[in-house]
CSV table of C-alpha atoms in Angstrom, one decimal:
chain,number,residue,atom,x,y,z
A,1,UNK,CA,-24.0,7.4,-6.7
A,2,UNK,CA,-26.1,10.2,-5.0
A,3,UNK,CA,-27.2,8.4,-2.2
A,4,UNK,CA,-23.9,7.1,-1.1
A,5,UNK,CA,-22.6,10.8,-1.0
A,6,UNK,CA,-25.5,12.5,1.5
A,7,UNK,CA,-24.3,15.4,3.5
A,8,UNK,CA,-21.0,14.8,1.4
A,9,UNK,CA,-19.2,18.3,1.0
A,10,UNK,CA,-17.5,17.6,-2.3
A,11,UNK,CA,-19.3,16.8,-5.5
A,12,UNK,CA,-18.2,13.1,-6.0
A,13,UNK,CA,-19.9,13.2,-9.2
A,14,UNK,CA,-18.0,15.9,-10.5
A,15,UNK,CA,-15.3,14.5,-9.8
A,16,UNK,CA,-15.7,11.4,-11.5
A,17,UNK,CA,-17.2,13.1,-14.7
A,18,UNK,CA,-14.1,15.1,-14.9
A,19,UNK,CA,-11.4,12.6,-13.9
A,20,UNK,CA,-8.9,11.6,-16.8
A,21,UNK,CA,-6.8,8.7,-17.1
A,22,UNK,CA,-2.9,9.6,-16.9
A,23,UNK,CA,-0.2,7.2,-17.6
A,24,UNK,CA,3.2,7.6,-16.1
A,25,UNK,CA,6.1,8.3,-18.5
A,26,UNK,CA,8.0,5.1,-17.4
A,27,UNK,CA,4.8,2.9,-18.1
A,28,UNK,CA,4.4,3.9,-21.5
A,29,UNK,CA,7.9,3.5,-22.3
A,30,UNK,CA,7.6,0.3,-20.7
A,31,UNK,CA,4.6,-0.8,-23.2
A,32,UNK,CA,6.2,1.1,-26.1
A,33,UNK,CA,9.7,-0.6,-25.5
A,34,UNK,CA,9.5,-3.9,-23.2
A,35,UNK,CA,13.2,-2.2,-21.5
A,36,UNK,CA,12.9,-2.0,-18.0
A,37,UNK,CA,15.5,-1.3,-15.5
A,38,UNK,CA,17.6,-4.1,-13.9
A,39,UNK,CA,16.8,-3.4,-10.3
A,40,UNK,CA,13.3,-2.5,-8.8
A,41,UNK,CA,12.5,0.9,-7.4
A,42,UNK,CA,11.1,-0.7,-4.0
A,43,UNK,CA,11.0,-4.3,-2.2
A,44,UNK,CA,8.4,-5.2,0.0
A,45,UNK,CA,9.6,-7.2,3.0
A,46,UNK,CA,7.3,-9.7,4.8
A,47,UNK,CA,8.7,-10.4,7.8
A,48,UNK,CA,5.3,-11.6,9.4
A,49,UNK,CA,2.3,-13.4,7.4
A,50,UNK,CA,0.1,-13.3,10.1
A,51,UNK,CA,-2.6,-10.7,11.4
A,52,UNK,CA,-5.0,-10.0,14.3
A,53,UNK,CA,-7.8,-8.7,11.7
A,54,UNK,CA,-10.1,-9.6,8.8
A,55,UNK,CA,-10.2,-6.9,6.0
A,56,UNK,CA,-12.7,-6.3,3.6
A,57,UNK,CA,-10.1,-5.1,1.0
A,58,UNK,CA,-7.5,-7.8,2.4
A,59,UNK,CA,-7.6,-11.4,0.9
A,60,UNK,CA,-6.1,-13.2,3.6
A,61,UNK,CA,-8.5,-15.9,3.6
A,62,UNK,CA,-6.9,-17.1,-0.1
A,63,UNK,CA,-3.5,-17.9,1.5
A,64,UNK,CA,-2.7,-21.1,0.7
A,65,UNK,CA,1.2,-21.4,2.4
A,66,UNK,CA,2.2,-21.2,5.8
A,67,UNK,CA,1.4,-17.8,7.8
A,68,UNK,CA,4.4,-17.9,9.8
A,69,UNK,CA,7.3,-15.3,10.5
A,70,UNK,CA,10.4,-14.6,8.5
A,71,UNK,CA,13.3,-16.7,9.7
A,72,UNK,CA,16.3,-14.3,10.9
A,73,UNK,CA,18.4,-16.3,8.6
A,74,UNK,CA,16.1,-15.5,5.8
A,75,UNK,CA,16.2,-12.0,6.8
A,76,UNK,CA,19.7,-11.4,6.9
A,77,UNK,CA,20.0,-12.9,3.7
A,78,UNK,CA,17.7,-10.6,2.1
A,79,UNK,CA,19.3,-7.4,3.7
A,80,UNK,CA,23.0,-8.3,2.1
A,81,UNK,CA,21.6,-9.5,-1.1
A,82,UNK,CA,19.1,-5.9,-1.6
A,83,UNK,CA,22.3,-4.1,-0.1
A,84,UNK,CA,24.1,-3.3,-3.1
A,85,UNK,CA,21.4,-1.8,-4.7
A,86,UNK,CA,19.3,0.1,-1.8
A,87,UNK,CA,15.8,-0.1,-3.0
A,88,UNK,CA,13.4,1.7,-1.0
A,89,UNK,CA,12.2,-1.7,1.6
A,90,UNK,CA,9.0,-1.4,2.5
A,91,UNK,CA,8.4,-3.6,5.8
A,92,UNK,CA,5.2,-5.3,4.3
A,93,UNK,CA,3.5,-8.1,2.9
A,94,UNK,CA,0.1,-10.1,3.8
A,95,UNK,CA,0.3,-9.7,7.7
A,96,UNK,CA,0.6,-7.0,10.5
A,97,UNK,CA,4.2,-5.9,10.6
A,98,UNK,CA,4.0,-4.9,14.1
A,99,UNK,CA,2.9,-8.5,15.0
A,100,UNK,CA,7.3,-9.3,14.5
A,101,UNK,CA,8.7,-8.0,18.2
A,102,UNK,CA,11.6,-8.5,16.3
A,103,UNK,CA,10.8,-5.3,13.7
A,104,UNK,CA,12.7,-2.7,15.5
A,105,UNK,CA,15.7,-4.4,15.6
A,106,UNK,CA,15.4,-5.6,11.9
A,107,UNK,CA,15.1,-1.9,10.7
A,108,UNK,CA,18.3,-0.8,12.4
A,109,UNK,CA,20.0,-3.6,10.9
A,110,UNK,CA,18.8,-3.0,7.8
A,111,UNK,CA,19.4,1.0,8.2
A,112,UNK,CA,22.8,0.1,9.1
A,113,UNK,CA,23.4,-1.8,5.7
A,114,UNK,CA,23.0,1.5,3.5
A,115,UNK,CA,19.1,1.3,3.6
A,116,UNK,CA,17.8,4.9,4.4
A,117,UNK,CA,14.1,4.7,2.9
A,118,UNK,CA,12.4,2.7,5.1
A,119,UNK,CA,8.7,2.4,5.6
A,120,UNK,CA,5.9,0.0,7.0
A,121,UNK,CA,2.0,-0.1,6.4
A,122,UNK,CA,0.3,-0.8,10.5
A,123,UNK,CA,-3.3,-1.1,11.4
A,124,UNK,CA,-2.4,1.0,14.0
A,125,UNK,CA,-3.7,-1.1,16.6
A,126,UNK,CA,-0.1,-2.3,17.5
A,127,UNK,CA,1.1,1.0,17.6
A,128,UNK,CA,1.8,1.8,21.1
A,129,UNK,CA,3.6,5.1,23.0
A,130,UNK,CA,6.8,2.5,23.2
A,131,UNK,CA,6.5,0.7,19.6
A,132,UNK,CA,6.5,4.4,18.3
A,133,UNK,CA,9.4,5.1,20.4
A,134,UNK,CA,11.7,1.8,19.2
A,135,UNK,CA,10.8,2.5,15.9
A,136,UNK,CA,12.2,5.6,15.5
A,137,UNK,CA,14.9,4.9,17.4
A,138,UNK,CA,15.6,2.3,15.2
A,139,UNK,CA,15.8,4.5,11.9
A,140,UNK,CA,11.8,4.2,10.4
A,141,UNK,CA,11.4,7.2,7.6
A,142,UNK,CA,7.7,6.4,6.9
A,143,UNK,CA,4.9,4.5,9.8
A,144,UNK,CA,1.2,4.5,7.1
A,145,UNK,CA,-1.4,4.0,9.4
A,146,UNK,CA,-4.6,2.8,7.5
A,147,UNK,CA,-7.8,5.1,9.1
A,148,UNK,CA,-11.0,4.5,7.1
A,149,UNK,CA,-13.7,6.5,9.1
A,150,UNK,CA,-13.8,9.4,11.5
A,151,UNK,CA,-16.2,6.9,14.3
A,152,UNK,CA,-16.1,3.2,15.3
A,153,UNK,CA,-18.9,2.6,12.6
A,154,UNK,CA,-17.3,4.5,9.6
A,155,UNK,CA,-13.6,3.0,10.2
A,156,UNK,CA,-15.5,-0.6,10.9
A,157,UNK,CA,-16.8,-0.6,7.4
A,158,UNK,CA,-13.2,-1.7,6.4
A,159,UNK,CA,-11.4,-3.1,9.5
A,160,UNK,CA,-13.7,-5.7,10.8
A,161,UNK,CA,-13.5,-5.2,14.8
A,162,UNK,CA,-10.7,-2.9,14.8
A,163,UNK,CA,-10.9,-0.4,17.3
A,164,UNK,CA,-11.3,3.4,15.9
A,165,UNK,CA,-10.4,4.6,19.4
A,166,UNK,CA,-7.3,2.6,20.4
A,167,UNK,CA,-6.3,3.8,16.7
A,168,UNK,CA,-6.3,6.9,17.5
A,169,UNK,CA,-5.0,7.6,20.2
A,170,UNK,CA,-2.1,5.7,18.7
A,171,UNK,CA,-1.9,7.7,15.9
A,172,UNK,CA,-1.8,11.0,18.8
A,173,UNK,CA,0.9,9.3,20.7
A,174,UNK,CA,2.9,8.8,17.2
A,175,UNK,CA,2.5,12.7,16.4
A,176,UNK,CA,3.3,13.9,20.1
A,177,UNK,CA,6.3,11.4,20.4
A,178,UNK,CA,7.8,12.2,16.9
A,179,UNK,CA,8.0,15.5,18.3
A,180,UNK,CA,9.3,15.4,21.5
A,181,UNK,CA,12.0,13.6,19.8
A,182,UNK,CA,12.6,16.2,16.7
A,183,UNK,CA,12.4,13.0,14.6
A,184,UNK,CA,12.2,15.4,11.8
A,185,UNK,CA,12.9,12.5,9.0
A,186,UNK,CA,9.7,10.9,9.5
A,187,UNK,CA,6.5,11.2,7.6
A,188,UNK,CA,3.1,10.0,9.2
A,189,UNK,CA,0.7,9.2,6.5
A,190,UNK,CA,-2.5,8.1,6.7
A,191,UNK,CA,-4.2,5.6,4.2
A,192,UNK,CA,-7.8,6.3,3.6
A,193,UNK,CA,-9.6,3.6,1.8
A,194,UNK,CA,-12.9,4.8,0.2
A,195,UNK,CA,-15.9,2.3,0.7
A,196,UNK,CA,-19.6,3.0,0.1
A,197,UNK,CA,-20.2,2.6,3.9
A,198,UNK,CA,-17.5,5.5,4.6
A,199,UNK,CA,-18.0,7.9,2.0
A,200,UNK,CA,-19.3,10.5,3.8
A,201,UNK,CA,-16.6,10.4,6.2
A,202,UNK,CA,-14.0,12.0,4.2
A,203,UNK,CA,-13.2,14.9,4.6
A,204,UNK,CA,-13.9,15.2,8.3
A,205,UNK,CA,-10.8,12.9,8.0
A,206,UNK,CA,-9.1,15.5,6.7
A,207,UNK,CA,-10.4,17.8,8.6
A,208,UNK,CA,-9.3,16.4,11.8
A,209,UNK,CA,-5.7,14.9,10.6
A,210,UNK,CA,-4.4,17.6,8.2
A,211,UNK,CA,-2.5,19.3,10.0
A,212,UNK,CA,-0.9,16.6,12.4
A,213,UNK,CA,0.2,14.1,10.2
A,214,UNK,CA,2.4,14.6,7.3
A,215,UNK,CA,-0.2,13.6,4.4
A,216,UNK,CA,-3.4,12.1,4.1
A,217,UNK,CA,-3.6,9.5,1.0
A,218,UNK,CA,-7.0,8.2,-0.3
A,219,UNK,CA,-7.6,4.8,-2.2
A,220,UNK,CA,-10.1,2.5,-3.3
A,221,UNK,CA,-11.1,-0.7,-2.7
A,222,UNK,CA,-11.5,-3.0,-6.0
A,223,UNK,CA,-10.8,-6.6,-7.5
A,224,UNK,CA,-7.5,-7.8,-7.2
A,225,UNK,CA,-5.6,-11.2,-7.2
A,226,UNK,CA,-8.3,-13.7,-5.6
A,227,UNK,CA,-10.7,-11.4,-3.9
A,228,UNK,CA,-14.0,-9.9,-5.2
A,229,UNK,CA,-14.6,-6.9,-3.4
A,230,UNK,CA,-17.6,-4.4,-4.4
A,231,UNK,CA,-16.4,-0.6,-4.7
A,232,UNK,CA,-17.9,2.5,-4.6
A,233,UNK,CA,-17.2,3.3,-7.9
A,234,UNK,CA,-17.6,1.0,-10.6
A,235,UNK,CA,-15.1,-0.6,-13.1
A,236,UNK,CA,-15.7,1.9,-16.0
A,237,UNK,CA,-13.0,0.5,-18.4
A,238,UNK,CA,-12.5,-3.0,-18.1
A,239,UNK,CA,-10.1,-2.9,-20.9
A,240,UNK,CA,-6.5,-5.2,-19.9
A,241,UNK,CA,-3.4,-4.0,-20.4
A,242,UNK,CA,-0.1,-4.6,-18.7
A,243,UNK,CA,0.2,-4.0,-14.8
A,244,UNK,CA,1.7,-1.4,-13.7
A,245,UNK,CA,2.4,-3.4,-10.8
A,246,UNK,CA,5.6,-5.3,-12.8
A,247,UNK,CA,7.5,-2.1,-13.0
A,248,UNK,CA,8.0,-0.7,-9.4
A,249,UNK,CA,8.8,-3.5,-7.1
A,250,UNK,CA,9.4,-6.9,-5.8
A,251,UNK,CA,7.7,-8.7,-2.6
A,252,UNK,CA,9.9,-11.1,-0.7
A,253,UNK,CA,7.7,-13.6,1.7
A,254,UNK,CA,8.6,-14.9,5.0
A,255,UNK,CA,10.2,-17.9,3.5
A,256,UNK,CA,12.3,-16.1,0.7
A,257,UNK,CA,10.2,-16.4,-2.0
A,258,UNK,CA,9.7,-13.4,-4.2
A,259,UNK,CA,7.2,-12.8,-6.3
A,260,UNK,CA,7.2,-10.0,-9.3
A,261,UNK,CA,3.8,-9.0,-8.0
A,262,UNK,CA,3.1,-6.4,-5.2
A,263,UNK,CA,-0.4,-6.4,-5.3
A,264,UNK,CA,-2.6,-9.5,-5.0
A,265,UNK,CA,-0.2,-12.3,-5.1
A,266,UNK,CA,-0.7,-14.0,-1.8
A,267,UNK,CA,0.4,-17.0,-2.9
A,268,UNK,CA,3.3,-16.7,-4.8
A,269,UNK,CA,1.9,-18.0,-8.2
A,270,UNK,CA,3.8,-15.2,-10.3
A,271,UNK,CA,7.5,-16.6,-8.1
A,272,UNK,CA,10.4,-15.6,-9.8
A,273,UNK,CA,13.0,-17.1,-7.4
A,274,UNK,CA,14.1,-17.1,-3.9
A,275,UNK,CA,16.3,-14.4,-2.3
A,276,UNK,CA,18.2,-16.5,-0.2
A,277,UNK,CA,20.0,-18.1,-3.7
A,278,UNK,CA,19.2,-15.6,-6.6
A,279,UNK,CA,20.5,-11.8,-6.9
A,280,UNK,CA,18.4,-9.1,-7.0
A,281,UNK,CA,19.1,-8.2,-11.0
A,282,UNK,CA,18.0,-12.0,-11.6
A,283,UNK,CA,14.7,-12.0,-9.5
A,284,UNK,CA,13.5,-8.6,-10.9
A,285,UNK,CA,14.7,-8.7,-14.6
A,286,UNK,CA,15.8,-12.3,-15.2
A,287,UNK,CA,14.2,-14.7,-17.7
A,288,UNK,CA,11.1,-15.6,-15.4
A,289,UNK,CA,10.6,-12.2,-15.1
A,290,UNK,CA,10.4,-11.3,-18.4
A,291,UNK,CA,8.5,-13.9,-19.4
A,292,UNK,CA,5.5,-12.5,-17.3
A,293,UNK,CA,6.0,-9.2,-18.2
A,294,UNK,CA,6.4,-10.5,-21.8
A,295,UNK,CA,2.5,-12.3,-21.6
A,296,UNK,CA,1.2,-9.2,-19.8
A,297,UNK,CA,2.0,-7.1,-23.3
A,298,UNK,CA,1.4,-9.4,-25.3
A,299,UNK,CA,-2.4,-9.9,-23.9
A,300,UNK,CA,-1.3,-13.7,-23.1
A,301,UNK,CA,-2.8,-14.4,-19.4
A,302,UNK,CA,-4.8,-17.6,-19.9
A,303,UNK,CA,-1.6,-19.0,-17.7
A,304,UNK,CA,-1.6,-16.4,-15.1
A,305,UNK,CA,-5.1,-16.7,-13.2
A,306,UNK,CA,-4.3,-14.6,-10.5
A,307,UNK,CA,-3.8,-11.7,-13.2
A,308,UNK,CA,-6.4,-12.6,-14.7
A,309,UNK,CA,-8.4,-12.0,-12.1
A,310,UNK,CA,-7.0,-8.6,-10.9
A,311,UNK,CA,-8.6,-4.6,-11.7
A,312,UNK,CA,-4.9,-3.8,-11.2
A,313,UNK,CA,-4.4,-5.4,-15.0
A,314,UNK,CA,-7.2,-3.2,-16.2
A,315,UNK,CA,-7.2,0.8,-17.3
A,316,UNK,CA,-9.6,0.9,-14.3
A,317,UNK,CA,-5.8,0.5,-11.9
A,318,UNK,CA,-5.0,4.3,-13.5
A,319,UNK,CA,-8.3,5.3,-13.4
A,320,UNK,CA,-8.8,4.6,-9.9
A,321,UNK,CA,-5.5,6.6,-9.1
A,322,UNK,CA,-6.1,9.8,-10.7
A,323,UNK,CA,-9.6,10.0,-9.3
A,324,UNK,CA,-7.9,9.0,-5.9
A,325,UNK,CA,-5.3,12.1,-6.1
A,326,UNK,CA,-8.5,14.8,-7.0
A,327,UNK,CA,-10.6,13.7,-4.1
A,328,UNK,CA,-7.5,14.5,-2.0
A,329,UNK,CA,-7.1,17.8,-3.8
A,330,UNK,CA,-10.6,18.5,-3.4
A,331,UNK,CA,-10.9,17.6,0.7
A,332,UNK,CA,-7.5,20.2,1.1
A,333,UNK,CA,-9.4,22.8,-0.8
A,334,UNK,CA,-12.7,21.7,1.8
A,335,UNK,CA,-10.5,22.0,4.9
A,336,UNK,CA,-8.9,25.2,4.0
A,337,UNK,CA,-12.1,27.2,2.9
A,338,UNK,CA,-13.1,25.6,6.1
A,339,UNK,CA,-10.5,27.8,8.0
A,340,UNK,CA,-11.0,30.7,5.7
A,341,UNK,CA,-14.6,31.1,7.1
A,342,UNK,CA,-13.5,30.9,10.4
């Protein structure tokens, strides 16, 4: 590991020698029990599966259905069938959200529907002085821009010919315009995925972006669905148990399928209905439902390949997310001795 942290200001080692597996309350009532709650947490909305990039940690390449945008009627219907029960909507799925020119407009109608957590996930490329202007206007509570390097080469390592520059200067013009406007409900995160290639670049992230955006969230590429992906840290328990993935949301694609999988299931293999016809209640905790969660804890996935195939089913999913949340704790501590000495 030493030579992929050189002129690294944190002890990554440490770190990882230290780090401790935690599992969430709900989770291990969840394993304990099999009861989950009728409704999910969150929804993930595709309303585009298309994209203008090539990811390392993205598996775009496996999608087998069409990449095409979510039809309005398809929209709408989702909107008055998640109503009721105001999940926080994520606008998200395999493709650029800021690809749909229609996005603005779909938040406010889906702010004006009860929805008041409402967030997307950008490359930032997209994310113009007037985009970031519309969509605040239009009632966003959460823009993640993902920023993997602190030069063209570091952020490169992860978005193949993305543009560090014209990222950040969109990421300026989001911070300046949010305050011009006193658009005091929005947070600006930042979504730092850790490669060997970018390492290094860390904390200068943090250094530079700490106190303009609202937080600064790390993670890490590994395995999951149908991609093989080769991380900085390897997969030091292996051990499958049931993904934590089942118990905080839903994805909805562009045509209506849903799928209980927000992770790696580009394909809708793990489908549990369609929300143009099915209620929420049924797609989350109906009998299809179940009967994956029901494999997942019983060790049964000979039938579900694409969880077979995913880290996310593994202790290494925890693993991975503790050690992301110290590294964070650690770069904060960095930046502010930083500003002690000076």
């Amino acid at each position: 590991m030493s030579d992929f942290c050189l002129n690294y200001p944190i002890s990554f080692e440490k770190l990882i020698r230290e780090n401790r597996i935690e599992f969430p309350l709900n989770y291990r009532h969840f394993v304990q029990t099999g009861v989950i709650a009728k409704t999910p947490r969150s929804v993930s909305l595709e309303t585009t599966a298309t994209c203008q990039l090539s990811c390392k940690m993205c598996d775009r390449g496996g999608i087998r259905r069409k990449t095409m945008y979510m039809p309005d009627e398809v929209f709408i219907a989702a909107i008055r069938n998640l109503a009721p029960y105001r999940p926080k909507l994520n606008f998200n799925g395999m493709g650029e959200p800021l690809l749909d020119e229609k996005l603005p407009e779909r938040i406010a109608y889906a702010g004006s529907h009860g929805f008041d957590i409402l967030g997307l996930v950008t490359n930032g490329l997209l994310l113009t002085p007037q985009i970031s202007r519309e969509l605040i206007a239009a009632g966003i509570r959460r823009i993640t821009i993902s920023l993997d390097g602190n030069d063209q080469a570091s952020h490169e390592s992860g978005h193949t010919t993305a543009s560090y520059q014209a990222v950040t200067e969109n990421i300026e013009s989001l911070v300046r315009i949010s305050r011009e406007l006193f658009a005091e409900h929005l947070e600006i995160v930042l979504r730092v995925t850790i490669q060997k290639k970018n390492l290094a670049s860390i904390p200068s992230i943090f250094m530079r972006w700490h106190d303009k955006v609202s937080f600064i969230k790390v993670n890490f590429v590994y395995q999951y669905g149908n991609v093989q992906t080769d991380p900085v840290v390897p997969f030091r328990w292996k051990e499958r148990i049931p993904c934590p993935s089942m118990l905080s949301g839903l994805m909805i694609l562009t045509n209506g399928d849903t799928t209980i999988c927000c992770m790696g299931d580009i394909n809708a293999d793990l489908r549990v209905g369609n929300v143009t016809s099915d209620r929420l209640d049924k797609l989350y905790s109906g009998e299809i439902a179940q009967s994956i969660r029901n494999k997942h804890l019983s060790g049964d996935l000979e039938s579900l390949p694409v969880c077979q195939r995913c880290a996310g089913c593994t202790i290494s999913s925890f693993y991975f997310g503790t050690l992301a949340r110290s590294i964070e704790t650690e770069c904060m501590k960095y930046v502010n001795s930083a500003a002690v000495e000076k």
